[in-house]
Short mmCIF file of C-alpha atoms in Angstrom, two decimals:
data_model
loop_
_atom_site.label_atom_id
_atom_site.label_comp_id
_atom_site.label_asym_id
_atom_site.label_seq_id
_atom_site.Cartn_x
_atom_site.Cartn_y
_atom_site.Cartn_z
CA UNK Y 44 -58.18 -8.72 -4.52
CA UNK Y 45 -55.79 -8.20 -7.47
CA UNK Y 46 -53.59 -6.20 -5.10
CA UNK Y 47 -53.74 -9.44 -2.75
CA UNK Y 48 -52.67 -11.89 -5.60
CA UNK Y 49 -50.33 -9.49 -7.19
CA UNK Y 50 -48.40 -9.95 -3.30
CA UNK Y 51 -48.80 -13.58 -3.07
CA UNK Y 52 -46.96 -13.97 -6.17
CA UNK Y 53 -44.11 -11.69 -5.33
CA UNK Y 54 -43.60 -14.35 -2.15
CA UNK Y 55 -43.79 -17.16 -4.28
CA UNK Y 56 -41.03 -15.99 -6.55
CA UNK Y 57 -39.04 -15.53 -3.19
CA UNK Y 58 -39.24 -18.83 -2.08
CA UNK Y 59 -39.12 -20.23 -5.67
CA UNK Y 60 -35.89 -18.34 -5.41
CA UNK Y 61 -34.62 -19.03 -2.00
CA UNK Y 62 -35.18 -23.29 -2.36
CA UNK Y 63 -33.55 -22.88 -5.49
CA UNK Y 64 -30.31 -20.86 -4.26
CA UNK Y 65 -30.18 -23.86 -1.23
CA UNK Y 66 -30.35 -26.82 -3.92
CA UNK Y 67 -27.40 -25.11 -5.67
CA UNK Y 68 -24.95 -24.40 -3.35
CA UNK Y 69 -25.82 -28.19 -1.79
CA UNK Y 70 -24.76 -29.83 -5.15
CA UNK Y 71 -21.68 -27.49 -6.12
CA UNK Y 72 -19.76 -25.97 -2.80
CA UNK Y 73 -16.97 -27.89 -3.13
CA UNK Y 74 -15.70 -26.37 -6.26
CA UNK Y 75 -16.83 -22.96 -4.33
CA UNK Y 76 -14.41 -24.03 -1.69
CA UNK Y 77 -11.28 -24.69 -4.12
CA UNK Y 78 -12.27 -21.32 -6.37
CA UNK Y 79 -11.63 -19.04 -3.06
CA UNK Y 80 -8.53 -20.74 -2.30
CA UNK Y 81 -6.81 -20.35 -6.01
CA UNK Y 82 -8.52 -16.70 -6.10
CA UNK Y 83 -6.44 -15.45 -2.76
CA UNK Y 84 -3.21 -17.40 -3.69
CA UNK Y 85 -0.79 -14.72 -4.93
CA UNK Y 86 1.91 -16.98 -4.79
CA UNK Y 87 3.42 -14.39 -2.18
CA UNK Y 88 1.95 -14.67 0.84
CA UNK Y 89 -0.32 -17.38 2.17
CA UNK Y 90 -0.83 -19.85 4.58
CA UNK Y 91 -2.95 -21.77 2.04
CA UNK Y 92 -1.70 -25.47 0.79
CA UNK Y 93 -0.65 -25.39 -3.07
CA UNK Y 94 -2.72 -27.53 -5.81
CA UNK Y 95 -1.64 -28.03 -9.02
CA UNK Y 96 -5.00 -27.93 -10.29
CA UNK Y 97 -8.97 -28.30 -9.73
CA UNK Y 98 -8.86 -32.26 -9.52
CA UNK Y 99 -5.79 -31.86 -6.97
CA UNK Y 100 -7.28 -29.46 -4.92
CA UNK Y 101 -10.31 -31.61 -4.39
CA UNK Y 102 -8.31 -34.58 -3.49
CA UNK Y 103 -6.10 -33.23 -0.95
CA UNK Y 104 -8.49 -30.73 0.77
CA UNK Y 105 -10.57 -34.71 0.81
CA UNK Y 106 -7.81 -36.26 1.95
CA UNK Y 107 -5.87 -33.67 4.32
CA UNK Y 108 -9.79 -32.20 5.55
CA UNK Y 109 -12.27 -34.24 5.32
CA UNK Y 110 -15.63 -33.60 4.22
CA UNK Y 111 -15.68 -30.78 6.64
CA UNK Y 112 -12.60 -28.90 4.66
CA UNK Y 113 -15.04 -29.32 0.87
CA UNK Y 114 -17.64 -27.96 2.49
CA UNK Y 115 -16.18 -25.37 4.73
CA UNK Y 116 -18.37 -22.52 5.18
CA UNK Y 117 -20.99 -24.51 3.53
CA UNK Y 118 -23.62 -22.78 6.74
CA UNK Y 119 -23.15 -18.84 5.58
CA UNK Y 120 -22.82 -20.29 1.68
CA UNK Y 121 -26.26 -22.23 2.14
CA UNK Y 122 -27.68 -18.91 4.21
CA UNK Y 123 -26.17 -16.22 1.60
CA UNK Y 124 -27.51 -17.97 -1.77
CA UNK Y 125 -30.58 -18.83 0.04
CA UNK Y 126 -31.10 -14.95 0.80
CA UNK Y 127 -29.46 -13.70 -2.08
CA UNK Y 128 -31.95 -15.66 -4.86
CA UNK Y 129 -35.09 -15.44 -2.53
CA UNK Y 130 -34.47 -11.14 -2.59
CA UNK Y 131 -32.90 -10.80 -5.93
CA UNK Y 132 -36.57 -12.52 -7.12
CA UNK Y 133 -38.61 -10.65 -4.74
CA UNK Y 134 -36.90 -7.51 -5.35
CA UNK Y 135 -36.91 -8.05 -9.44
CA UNK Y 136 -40.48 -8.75 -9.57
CA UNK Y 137 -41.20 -5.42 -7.27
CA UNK Y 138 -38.85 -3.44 -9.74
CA UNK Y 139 -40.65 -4.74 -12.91
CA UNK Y 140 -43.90 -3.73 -11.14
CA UNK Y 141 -43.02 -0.08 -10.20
CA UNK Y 142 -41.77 0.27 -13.83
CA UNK Y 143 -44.33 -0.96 -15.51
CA UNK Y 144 -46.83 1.37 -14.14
CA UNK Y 145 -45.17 4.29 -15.46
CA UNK Y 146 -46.33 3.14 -18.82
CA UNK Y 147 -48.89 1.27 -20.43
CA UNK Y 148 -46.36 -1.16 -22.73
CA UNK Y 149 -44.20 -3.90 -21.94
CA UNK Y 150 -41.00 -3.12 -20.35
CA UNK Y 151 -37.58 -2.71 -22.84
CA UNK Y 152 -35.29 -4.80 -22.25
CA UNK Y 153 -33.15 -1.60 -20.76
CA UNK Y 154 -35.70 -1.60 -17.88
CA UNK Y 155 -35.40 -5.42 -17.45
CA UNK Y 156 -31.97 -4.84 -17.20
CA UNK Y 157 -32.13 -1.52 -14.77
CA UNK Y 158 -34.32 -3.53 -12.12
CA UNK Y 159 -32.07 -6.52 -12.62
CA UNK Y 160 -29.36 -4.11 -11.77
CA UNK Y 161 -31.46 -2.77 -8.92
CA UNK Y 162 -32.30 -6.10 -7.51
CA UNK Y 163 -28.67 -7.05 -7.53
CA UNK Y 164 -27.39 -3.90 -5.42
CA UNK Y 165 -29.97 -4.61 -3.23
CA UNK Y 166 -29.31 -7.70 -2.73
CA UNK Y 167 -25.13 -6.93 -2.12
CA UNK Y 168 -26.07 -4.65 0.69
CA UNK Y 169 -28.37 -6.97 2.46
CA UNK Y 170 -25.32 -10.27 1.80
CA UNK Y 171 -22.32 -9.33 2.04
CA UNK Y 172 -21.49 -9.80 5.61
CA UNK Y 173 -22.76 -13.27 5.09
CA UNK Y 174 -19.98 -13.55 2.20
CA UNK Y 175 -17.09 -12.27 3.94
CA UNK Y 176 -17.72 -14.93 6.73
CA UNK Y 177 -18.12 -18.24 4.43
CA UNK Y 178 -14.69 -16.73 2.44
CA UNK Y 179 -12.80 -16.74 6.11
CA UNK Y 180 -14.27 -20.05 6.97
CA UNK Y 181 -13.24 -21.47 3.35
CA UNK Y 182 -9.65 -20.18 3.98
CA UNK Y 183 -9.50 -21.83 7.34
CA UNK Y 184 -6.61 -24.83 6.98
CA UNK Y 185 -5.00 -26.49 9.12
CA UNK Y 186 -1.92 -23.75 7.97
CA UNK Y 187 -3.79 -21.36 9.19
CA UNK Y 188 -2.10 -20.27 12.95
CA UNK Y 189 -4.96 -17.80 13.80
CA UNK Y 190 -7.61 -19.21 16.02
CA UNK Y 191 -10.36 -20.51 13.61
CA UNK Y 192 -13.98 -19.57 13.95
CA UNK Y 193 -16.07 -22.14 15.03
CA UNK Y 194 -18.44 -21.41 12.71
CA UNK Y 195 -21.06 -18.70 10.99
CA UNK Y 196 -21.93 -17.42 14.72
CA UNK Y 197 -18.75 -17.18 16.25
CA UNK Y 198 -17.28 -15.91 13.30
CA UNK Y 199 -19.53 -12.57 13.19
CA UNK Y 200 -18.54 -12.18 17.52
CA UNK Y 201 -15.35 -12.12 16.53
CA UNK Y 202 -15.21 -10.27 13.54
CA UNK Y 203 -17.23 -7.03 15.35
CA UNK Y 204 -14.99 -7.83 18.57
CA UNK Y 205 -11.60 -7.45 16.74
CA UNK Y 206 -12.50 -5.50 13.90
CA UNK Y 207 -15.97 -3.90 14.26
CA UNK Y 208 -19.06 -3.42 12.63
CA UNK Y 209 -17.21 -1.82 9.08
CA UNK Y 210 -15.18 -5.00 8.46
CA UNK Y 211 -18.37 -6.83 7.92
CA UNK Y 212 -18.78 -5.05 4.63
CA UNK Y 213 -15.57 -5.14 3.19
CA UNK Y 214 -15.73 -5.94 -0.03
CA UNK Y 215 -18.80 -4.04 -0.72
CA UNK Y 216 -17.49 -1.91 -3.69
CA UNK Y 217 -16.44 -5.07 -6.16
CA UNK Y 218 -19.41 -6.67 -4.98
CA UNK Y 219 -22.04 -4.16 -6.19
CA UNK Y 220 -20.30 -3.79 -9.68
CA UNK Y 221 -19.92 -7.92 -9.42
CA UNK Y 222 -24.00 -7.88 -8.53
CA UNK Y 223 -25.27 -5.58 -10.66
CA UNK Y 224 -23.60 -6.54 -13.66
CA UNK Y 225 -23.93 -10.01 -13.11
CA UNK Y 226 -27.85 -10.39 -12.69
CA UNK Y 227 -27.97 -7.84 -15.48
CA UNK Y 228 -26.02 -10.07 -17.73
CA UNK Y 229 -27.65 -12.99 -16.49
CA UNK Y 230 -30.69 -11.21 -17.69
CA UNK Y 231 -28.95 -10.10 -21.38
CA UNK Y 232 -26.84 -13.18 -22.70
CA UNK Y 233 -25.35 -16.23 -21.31
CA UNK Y 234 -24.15 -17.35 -17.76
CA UNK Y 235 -20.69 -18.11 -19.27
CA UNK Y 236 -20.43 -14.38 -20.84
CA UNK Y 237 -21.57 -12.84 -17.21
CA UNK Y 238 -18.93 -15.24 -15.66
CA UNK Y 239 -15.82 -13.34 -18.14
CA UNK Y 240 -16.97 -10.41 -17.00
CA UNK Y 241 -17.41 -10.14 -13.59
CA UNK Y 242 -15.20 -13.00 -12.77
CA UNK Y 243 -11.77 -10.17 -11.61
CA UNK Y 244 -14.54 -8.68 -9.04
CA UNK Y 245 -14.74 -11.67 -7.45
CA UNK Y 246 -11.04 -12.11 -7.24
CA UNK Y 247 -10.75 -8.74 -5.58
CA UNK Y 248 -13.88 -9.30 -3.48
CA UNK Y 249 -12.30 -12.60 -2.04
CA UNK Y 250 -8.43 -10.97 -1.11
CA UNK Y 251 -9.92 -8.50 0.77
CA UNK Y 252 -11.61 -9.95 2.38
CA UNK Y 253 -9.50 -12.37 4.06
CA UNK Y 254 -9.07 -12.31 7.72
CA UNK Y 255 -6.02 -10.06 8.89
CA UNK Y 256 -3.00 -11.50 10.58
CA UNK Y 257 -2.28 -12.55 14.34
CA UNK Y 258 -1.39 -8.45 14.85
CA UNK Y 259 -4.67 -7.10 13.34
CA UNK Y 260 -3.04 -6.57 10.31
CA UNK Y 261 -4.67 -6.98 6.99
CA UNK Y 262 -3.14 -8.33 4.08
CA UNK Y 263 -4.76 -5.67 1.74
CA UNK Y 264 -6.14 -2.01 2.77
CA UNK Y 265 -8.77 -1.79 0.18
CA UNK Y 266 -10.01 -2.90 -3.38
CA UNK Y 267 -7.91 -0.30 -5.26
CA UNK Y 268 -5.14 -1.53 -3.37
CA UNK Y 269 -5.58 -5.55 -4.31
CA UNK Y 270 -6.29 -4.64 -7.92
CA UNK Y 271 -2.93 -2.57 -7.76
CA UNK Y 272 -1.05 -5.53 -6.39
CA UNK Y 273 -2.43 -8.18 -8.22
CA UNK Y 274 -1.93 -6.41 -11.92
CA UNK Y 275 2.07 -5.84 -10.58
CA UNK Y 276 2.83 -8.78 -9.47
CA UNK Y 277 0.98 -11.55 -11.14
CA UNK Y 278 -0.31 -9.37 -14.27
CA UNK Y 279 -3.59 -10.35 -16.13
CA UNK Y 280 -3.99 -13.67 -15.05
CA UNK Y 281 -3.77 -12.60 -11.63
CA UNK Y 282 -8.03 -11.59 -12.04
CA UNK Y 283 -8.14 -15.06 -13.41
CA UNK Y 284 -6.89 -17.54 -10.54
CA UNK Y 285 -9.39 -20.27 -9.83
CA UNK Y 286 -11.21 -19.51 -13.41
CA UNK Y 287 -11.79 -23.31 -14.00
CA UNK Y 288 -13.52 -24.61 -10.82
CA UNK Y 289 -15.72 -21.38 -11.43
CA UNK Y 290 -16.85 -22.44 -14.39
CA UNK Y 291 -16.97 -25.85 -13.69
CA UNK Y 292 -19.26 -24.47 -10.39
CA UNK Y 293 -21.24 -22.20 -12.35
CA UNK Y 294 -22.09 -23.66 -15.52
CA UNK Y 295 -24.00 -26.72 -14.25
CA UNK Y 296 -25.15 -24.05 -11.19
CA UNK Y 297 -27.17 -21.95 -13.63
CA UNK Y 298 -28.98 -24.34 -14.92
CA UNK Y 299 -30.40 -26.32 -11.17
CA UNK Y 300 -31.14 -22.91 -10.32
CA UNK Y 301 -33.80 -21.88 -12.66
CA UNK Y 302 -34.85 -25.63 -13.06
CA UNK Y 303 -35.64 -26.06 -9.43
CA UNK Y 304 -36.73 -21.86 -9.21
CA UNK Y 305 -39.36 -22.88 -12.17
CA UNK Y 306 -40.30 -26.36 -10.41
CA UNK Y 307 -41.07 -25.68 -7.26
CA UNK Y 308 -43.10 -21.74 -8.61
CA UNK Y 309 -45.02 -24.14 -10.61
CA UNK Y 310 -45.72 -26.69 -7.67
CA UNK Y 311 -46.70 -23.43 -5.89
CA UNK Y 312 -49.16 -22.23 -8.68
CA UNK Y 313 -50.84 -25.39 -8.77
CA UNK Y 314 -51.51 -25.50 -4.66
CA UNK Y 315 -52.60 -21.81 -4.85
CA UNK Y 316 -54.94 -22.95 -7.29
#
């Protein structure tokens, strides 16, 4: 019976977690959208229009796109956070469990961190195709000569037709130190703290994984080589492009998150009851 319970509430906390990632990325993905464009504009190369700023960005993608360009790749976004908070909870709660029983006192906060850590890896491996397709689709402008996926579907045909299986997981290497650290932090200090931290990951995450050119050519071979790059040619605040909307995104984000995560595991408490 306790055994029972003790798995019920492990699937709570995932869909606590997973209507709580969709209610996020619902309210914020248009910042999302103008984040990934700033963090792949070297200034070198790109097929991307140029904003001044955060407020610009919003108001031509609006005007030039449509609500279809401020939410582009709002699909694999809504999938991915969805996923991504419903295991990270699940996979956090299961972590806590198998370290608790090693020992008969509460867990340090080094093992809260460690299965935070653990949950987060976890969660990169079982994501990150889903990522790489919303940052194509977010890239996707009418600059763009390439034929544009049609969406989440398509894009994942084409991708294994043109570039196989392995191209669905670039990125992987700045996203599990971005993961890890980040729902560690998350755990530790302050969403804003986790954000300083992690944010040049996500720069390097996003570059490479941009779609390659008309002749299968990509714009960067790996992550070594985009960090390389970006410290030459556009120095420190090259790991910084598209800082503001992130924050903007994310500091508001945190908070619906564990609002509605805490909401709807308490509406779930009381029904189970």
């Amino acid at each position: 019976m306790v055994g029972l319970d003790s798995r019920q509430r492990q699937w709570e906390n995932a869909t606590a977690g997973a209507i709580a990632g969709f209610a996020t990325v619902a309210s914020m993905h248009p910042l999302d959208v103008v984040r990934t464009r700033f963090q792949v504009n070297d200034g070198r190369f790109s097929n991307l229009p140029s904003y001044k700023n955060t407020a610009h960005a919003l108001f031509t993608i609006a005007r030039t796109e449509g609500l279809r360009g401020l939410y582009a790749g709002f699909n694999p976004a809504v999938l991915g956070s969805t996923i991504s908070w419903g295991l990270y909870f699940f996979f956090y709660s299961r972590a806590k469990q198998r370290y608790s029983r090693r020992r008969d006192e509460n867990l340090s906060p080094g093992l809260h961190l460690a299965s935070a850590a653990e949950a987060g890896a976890l969660v990169c491996f079982c994501t990150n195709p889903v990522w790489l397709v919303k940052t194509r689709l977010q890239l996707q402008t009418p600059l763009k000569q390439t034929r544009s996926y049609s969406g989440l579907y398509d894009a994942l045909r084409t991708i294994l037709n043109e570039e196989g299986w392995r191209a669905l997981y670039k990125g992987i290497v700045p996203s599990l130190f971005l993961n890890s650290i980040d729902y560690a932090v998350l755990g530790a200090t302050s969403k804003v703290a986790a954000i300083l931290l992690t944010y040049p990951f996500q720069v390097i995450r996003a570059r490479v994984q941009q779609r390659p050119s008309n002749e299968g050519v990509p714009r960067y071979v790996d992550s070594w080589h985009v960090a390389r790059e970006t410290a030459r040619y556009e120095g420190f605040r090259g790991f910084y492009k598209g800082i503001t909307p992130n924050l903007l995104k994310n500091a508001p984000a945190a908070s619906i998150t564990f609002v509605v995560y805490e909401s709807v595991l308490n509406l779930l408490h009381q029904v189970r009851k």
